[in-house]
mmCIF file of C-alpha atoms in Angstrom:
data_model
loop_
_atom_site.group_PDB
_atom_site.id
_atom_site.type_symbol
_atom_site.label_atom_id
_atom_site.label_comp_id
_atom_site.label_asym_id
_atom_site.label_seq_id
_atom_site.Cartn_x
_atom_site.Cartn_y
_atom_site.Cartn_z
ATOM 1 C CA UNK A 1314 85.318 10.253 -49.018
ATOM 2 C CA UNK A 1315 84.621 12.844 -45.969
ATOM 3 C CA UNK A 1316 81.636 13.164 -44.614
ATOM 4 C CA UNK A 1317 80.938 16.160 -45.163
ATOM 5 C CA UNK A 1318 81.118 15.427 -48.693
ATOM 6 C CA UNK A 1319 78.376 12.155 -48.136
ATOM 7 C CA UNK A 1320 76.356 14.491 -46.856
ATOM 8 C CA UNK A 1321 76.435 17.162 -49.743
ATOM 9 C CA UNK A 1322 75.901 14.078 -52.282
ATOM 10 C CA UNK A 1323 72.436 12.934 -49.924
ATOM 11 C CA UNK A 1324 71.047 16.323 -50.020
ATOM 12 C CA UNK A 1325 71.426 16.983 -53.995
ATOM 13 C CA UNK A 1326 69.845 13.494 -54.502
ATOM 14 C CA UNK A 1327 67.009 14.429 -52.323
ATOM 15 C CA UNK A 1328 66.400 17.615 -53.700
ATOM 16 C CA UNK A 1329 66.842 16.582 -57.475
ATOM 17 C CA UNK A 1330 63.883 13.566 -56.431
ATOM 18 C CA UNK A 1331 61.636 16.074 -55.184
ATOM 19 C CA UNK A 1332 62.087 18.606 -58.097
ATOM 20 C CA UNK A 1333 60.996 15.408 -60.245
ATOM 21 C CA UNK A 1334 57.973 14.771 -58.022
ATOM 22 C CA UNK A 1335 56.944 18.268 -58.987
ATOM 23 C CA UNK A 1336 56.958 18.320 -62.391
ATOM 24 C CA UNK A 1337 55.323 14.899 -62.346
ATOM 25 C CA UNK A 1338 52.305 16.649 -60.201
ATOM 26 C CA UNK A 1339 52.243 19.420 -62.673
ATOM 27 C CA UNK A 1340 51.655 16.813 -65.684
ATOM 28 C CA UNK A 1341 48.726 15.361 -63.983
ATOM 29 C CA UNK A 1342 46.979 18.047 -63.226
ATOM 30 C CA UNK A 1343 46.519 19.293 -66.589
ATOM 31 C CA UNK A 1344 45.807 15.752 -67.569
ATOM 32 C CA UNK A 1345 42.565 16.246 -65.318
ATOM 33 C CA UNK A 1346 40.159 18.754 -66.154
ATOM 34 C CA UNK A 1347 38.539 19.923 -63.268
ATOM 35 C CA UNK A 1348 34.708 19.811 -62.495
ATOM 36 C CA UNK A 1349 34.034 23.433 -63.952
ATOM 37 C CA UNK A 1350 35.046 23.221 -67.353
ATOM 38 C CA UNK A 1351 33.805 19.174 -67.865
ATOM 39 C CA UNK A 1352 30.576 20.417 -66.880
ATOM 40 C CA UNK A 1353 30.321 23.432 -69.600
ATOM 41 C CA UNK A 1354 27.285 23.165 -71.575
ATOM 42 C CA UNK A 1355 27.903 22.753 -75.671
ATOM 43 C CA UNK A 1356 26.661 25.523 -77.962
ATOM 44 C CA UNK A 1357 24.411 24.747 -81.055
ATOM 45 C CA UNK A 1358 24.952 27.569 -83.723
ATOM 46 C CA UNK A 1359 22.388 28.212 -86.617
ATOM 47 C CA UNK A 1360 23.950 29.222 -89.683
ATOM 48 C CA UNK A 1361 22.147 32.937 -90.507
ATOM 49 C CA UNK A 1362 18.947 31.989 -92.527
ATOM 50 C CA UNK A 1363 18.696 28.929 -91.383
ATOM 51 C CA UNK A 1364 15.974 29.094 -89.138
ATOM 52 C CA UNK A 1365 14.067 31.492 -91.996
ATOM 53 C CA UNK A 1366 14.277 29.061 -94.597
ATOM 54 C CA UNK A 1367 13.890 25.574 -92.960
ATOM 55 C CA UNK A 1368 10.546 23.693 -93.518
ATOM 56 C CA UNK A 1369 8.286 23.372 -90.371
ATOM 57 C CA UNK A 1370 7.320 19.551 -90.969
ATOM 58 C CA UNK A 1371 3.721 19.844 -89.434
ATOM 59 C CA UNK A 1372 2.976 22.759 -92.171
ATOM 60 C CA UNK A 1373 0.973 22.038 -95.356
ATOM 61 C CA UNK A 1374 3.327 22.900 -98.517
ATOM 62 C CA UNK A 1375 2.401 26.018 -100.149
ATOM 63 C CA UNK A 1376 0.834 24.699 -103.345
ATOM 64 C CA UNK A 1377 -1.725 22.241 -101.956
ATOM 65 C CA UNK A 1378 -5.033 22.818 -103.308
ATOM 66 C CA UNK A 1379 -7.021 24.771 -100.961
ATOM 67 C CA UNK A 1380 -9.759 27.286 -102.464
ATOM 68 C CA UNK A 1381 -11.784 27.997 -105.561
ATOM 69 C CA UNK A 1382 -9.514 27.648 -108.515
ATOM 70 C CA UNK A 1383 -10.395 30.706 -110.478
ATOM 71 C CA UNK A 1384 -10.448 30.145 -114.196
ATOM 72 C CA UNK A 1385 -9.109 31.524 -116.682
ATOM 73 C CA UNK A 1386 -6.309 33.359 -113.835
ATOM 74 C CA UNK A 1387 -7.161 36.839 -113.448
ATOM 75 C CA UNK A 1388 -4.345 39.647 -113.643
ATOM 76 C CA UNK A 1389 -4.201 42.036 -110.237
ATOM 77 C CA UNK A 1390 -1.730 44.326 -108.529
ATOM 78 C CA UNK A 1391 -0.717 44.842 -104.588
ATOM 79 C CA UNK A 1392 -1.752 47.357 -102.892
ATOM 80 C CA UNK A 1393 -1.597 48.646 -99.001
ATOM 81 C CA UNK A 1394 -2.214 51.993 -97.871
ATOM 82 C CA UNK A 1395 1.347 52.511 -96.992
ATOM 83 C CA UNK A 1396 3.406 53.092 -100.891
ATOM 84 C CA UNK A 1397 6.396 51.355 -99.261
ATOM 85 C CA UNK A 1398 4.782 48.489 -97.822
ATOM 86 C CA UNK A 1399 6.554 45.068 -97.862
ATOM 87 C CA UNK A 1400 3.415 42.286 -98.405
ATOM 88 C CA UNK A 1401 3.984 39.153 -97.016
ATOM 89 C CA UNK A 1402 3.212 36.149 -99.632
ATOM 90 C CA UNK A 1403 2.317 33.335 -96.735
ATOM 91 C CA UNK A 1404 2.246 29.588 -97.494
ATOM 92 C CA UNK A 1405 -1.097 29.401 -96.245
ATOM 93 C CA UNK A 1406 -3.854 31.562 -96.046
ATOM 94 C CA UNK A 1407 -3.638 32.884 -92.241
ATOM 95 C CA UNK A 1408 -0.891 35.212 -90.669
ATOM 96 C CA UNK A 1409 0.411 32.529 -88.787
ATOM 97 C CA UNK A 1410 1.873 30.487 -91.122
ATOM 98 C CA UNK A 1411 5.500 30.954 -92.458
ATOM 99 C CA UNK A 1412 6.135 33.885 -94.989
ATOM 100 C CA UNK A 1413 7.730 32.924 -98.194
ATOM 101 C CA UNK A 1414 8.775 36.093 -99.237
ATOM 102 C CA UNK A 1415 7.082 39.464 -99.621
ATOM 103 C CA UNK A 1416 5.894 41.883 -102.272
ATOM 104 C CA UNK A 1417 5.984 45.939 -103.259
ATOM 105 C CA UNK A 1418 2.641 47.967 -104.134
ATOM 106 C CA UNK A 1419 2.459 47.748 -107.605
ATOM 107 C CA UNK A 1420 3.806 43.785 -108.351
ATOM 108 C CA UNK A 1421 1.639 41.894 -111.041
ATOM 109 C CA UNK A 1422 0.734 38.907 -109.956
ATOM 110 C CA UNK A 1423 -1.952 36.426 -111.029
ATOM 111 C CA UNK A 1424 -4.178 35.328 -108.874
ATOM 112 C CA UNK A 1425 -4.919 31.158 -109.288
ATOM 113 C CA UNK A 1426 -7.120 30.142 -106.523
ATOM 114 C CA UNK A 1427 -9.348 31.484 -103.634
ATOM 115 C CA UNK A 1428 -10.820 30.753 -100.698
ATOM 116 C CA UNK A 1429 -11.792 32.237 -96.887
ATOM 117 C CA UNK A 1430 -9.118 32.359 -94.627
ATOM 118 C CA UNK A 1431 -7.838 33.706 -91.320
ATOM 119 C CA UNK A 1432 -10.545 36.576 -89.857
ATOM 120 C CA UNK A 1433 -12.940 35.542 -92.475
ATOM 121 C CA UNK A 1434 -11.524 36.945 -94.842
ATOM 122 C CA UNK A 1435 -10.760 35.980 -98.810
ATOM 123 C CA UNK A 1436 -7.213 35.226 -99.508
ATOM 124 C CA UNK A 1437 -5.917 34.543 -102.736
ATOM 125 C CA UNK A 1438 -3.113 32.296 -104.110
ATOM 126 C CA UNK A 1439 -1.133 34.266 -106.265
ATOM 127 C CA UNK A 1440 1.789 33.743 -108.481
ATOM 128 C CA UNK A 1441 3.890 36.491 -109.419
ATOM 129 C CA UNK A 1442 4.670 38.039 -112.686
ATOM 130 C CA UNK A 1443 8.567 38.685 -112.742
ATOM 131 C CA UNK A 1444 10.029 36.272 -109.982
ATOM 132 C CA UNK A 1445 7.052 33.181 -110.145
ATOM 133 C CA UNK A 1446 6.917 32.664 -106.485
ATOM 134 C CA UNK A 1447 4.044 31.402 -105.468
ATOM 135 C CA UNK A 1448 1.802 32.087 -101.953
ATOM 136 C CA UNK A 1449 -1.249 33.308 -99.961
ATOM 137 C CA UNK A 1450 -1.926 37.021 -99.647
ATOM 138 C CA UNK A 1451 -4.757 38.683 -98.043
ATOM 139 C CA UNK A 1452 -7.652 39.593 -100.079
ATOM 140 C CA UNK A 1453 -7.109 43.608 -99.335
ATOM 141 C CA UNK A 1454 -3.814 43.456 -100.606
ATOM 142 C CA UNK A 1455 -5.120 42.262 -103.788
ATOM 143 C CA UNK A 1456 -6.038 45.033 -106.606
ATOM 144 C CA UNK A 1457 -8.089 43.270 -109.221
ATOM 145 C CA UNK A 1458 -9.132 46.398 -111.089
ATOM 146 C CA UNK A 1459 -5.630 45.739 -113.327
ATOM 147 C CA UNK A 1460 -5.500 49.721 -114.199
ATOM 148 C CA UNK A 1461 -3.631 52.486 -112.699
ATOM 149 C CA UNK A 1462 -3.315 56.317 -113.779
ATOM 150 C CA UNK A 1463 -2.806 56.223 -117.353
ATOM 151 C CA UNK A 1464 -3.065 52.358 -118.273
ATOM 152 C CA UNK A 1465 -7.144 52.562 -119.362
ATOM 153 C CA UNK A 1466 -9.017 55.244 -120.297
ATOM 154 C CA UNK A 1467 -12.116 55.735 -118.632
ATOM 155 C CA UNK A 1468 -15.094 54.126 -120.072
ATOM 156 C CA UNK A 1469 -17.984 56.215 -121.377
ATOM 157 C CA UNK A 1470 -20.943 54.344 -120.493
ATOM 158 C CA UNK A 1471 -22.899 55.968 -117.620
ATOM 159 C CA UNK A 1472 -23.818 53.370 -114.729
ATOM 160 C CA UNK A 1473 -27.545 54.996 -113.240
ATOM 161 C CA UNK A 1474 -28.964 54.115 -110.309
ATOM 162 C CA UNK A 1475 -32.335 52.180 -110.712
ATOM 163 C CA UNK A 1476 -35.699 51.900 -107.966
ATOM 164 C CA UNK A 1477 -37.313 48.543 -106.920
ATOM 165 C CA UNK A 1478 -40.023 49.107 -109.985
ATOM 166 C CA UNK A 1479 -37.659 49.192 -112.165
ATOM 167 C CA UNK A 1480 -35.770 45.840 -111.327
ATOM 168 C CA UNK A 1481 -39.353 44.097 -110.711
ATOM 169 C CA UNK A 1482 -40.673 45.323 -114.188
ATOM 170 C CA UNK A 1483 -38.252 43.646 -115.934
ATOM 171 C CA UNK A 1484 -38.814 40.196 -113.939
ATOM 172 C CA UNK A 1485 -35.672 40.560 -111.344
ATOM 173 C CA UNK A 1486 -35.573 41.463 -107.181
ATOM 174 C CA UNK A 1487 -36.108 38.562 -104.869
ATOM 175 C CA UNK A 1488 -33.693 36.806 -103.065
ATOM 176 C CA UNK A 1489 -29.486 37.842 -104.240
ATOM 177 C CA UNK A 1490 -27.231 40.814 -103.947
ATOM 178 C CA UNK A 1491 -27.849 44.429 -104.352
ATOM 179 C CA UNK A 1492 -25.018 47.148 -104.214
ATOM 180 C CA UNK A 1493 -24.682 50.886 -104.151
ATOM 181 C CA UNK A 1494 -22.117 53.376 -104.296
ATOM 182 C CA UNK A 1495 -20.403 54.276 -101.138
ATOM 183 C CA UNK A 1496 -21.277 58.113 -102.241
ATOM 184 C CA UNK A 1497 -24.547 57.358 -103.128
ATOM 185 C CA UNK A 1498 -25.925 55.371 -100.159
ATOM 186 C CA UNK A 1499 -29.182 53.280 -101.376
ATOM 187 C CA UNK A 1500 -29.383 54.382 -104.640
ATOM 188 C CA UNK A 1501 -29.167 50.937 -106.317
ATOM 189 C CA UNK A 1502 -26.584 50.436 -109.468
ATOM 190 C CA UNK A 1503 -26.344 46.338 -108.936
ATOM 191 C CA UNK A 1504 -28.761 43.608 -108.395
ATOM 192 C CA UNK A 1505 -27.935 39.726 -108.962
ATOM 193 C CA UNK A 1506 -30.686 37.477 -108.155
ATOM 194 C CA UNK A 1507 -29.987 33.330 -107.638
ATOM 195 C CA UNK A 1508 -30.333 32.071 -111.088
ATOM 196 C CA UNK A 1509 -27.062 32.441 -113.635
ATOM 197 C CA UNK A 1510 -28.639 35.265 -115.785
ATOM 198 C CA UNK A 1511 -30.229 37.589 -112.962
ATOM 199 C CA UNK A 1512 -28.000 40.084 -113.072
ATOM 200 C CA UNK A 1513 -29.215 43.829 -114.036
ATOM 201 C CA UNK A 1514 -27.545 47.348 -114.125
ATOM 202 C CA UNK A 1515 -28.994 50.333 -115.774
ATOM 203 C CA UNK A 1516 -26.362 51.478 -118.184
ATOM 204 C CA UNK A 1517 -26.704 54.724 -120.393
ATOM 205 C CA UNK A 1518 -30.562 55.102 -118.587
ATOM 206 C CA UNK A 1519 -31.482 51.734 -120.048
ATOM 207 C CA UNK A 1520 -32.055 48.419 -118.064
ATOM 208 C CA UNK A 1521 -29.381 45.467 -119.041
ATOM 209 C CA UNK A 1522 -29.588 42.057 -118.009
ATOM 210 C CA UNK A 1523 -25.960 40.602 -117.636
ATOM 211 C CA UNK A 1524 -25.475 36.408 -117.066
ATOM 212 C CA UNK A 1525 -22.984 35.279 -115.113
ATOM 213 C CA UNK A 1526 -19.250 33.892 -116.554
ATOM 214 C CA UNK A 1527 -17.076 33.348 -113.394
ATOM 215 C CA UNK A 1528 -17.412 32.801 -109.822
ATOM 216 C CA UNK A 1529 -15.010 31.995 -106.660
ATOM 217 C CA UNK A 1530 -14.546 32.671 -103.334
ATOM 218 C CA UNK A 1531 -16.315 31.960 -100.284
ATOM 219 C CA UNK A 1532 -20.245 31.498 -101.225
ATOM 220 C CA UNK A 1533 -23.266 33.529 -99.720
ATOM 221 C CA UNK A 1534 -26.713 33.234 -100.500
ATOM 222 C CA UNK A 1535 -26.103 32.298 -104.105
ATOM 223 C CA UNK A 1536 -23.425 34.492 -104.583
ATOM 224 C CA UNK A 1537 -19.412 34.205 -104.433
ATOM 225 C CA UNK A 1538 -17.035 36.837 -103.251
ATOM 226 C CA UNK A 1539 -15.485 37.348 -107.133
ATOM 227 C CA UNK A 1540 -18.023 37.340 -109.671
ATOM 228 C CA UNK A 1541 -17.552 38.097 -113.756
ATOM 229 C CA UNK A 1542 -20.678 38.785 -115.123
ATOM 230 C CA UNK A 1543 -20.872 39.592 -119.466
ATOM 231 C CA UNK A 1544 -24.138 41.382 -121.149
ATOM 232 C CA UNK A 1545 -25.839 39.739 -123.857
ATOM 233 C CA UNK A 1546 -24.498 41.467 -126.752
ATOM 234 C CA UNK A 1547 -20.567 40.172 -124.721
ATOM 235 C CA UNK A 1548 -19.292 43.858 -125.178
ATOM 236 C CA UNK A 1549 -19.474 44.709 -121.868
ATOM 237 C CA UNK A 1550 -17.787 42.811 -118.225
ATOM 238 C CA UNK A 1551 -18.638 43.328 -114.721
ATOM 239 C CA UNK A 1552 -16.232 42.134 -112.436
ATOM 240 C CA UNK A 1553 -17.741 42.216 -108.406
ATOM 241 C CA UNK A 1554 -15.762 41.624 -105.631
ATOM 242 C CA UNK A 1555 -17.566 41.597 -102.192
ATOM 243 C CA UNK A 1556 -16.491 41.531 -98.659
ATOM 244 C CA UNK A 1557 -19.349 39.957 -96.308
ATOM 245 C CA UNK A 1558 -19.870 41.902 -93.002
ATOM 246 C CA UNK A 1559 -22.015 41.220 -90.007
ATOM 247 C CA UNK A 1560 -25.902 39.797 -90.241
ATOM 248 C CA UNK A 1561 -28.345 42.094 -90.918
ATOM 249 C CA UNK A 1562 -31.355 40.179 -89.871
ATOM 250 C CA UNK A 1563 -32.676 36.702 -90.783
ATOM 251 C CA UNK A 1564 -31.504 35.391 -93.677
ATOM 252 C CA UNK A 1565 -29.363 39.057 -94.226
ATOM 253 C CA UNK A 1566 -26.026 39.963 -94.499
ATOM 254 C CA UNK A 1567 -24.343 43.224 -95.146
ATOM 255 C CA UNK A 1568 -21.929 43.940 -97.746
ATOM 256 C CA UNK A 1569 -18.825 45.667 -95.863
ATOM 257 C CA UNK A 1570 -16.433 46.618 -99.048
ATOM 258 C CA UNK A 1571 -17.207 45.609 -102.048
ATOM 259 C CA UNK A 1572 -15.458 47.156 -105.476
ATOM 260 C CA UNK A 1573 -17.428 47.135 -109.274
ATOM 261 C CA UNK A 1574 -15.507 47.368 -112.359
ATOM 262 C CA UNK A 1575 -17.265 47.849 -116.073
ATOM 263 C CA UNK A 1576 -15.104 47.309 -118.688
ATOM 264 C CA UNK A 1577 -16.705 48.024 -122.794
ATOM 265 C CA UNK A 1578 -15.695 46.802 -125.509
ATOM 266 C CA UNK A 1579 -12.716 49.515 -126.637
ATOM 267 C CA UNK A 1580 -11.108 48.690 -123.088
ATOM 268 C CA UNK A 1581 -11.992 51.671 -120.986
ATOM 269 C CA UNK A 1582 -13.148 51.295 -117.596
ATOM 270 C CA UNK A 1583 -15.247 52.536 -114.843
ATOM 271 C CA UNK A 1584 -13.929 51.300 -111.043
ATOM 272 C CA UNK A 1585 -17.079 52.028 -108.165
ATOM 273 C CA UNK A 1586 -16.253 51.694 -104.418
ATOM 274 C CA UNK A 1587 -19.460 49.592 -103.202
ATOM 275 C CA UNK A 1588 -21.439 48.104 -100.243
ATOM 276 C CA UNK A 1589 -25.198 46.485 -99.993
ATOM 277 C CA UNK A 1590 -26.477 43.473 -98.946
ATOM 278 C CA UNK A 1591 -27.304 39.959 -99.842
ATOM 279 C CA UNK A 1592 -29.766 37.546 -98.828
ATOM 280 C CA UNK A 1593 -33.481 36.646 -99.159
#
């Protein structure tokens, strides 16, 4: 063999040995990932909802028994000032617990329980007609008069206002509640005193004594925040609802917002916008 072909022979083996050693670098490389991507951070993904819809484990359950159970249920409506309001049903009563759901101006529900809740304010537990979820919602959101245009008829009986001799001639005044109509400012239409069967409207120009059927709600000075009151012939309801305000003065407190609904015997209603006071 010549040299010159020895050499040709060394120099293909040499070559072919360091092609090899490339390849072979190449292969470890990639078998090594480098410091940037070992040190990339995992992503947790929520599946859409998820968040919404999982239980906060320091949060009460919706259905505890908080409140006033009011019995029998009473019938109501929502109602905001906006028509196209969505109402949040919360499962507690305060706007910073988790919303269960919402409602539309207009959904029946029936309200179960009641008590004071975030701002002082009543909240009820409701339960609604069509769907049977179950929450808090705000006691302003709540329409308890159960009528709308063209559901009752309006009652006939005339509710009067009455003077201070009038409600002390026939035994009541005292310590308890007396309203007015927010149109008629101090001209009295409502007094009910401490004892169950001190309640007196003038009705048709006559005084009527009315005794008390239902209570709930947050209590002040002998009174509740929903009261049913009945007369004694049980042909006519009252149903007060009544919104507590700042002090007035010792032992005093005004009455804010406050709504009166009579209801007679053949089903037709009268609904009064109302404020007063309470106390001794």
């Amino acid at each position: 063999m010549t040299h010159d072909r020895i050499i040709k022979i060394g120099l293909s083996i040499v070559l072919s040995m360091g092609f090899l050693a490339a390849c072979g670098g190449r292969d470890t490389q990639t078998n090594n990932p480098s410091d940037e991507t070992a040190d990339l951070p995992s992503e947790s993904v929520t599946a859409p909802g998820d968040e919404a819809t999982a239980p906060d484990p320091d949060e009460p359950a919706p259905n505890d028994n908080l409140g006033t159970a009011i019995n029998p249920p009473q019938s109501a409506n929502l109602t905001a000032e906006q028509a196209d309001a969505e109402i949040n049903l919360r499962s507690q009563p305060t706007t910073e617990s988790t919303s269960e759901g919402y409602g539309l101006v207009g959904d029946s529900v029936e309200l179960l329980r009641a008590t004071e809740g975030e701002g002082e304010l009543t909240w009820y537990f409701v339960k609604f007609d069509q769907s049977g979820a179950e929450g808090w919602i705000r006691g302003d959101f709540i329409d308890t008069s159960g009528s709308s245009a063209g559901q009752s008829p309006d009652s006939n009986i005339s509710i009067d206002a009455f003077t201070t001799d009038e409600l002390f001639a026939m035994g009541g005044g005292g310590c308890g509640m007396t309203l007015w109509s927010v149109d008629n400012v101090g001209d009295f239409i409502f007094f009910n005193g401490l004892p169950g069967d001190s309640m007196w409207m003038k009705l048709d120009g006559t005084m009527t004594a009315f005794r008390r059927t239902a209570a709930s709600g947050p209590e002040f000075y002998g009174q509740m925040a929903n009261q049913t009151f009945v007369n004694s012939d049980a042909d006519i309801e009252v149903n007060v609802t009544a919104k507590v305000g700042s002090e007035e003065g010792y032992e005093s407190v005004n009455i804010e917002q406050g709504k009166l609904i009579l209801e007679d015997a053949s089903g037709g209603t009268l609904e009064m916008t109302v404020e007063g006071d309470a106390g001794c």
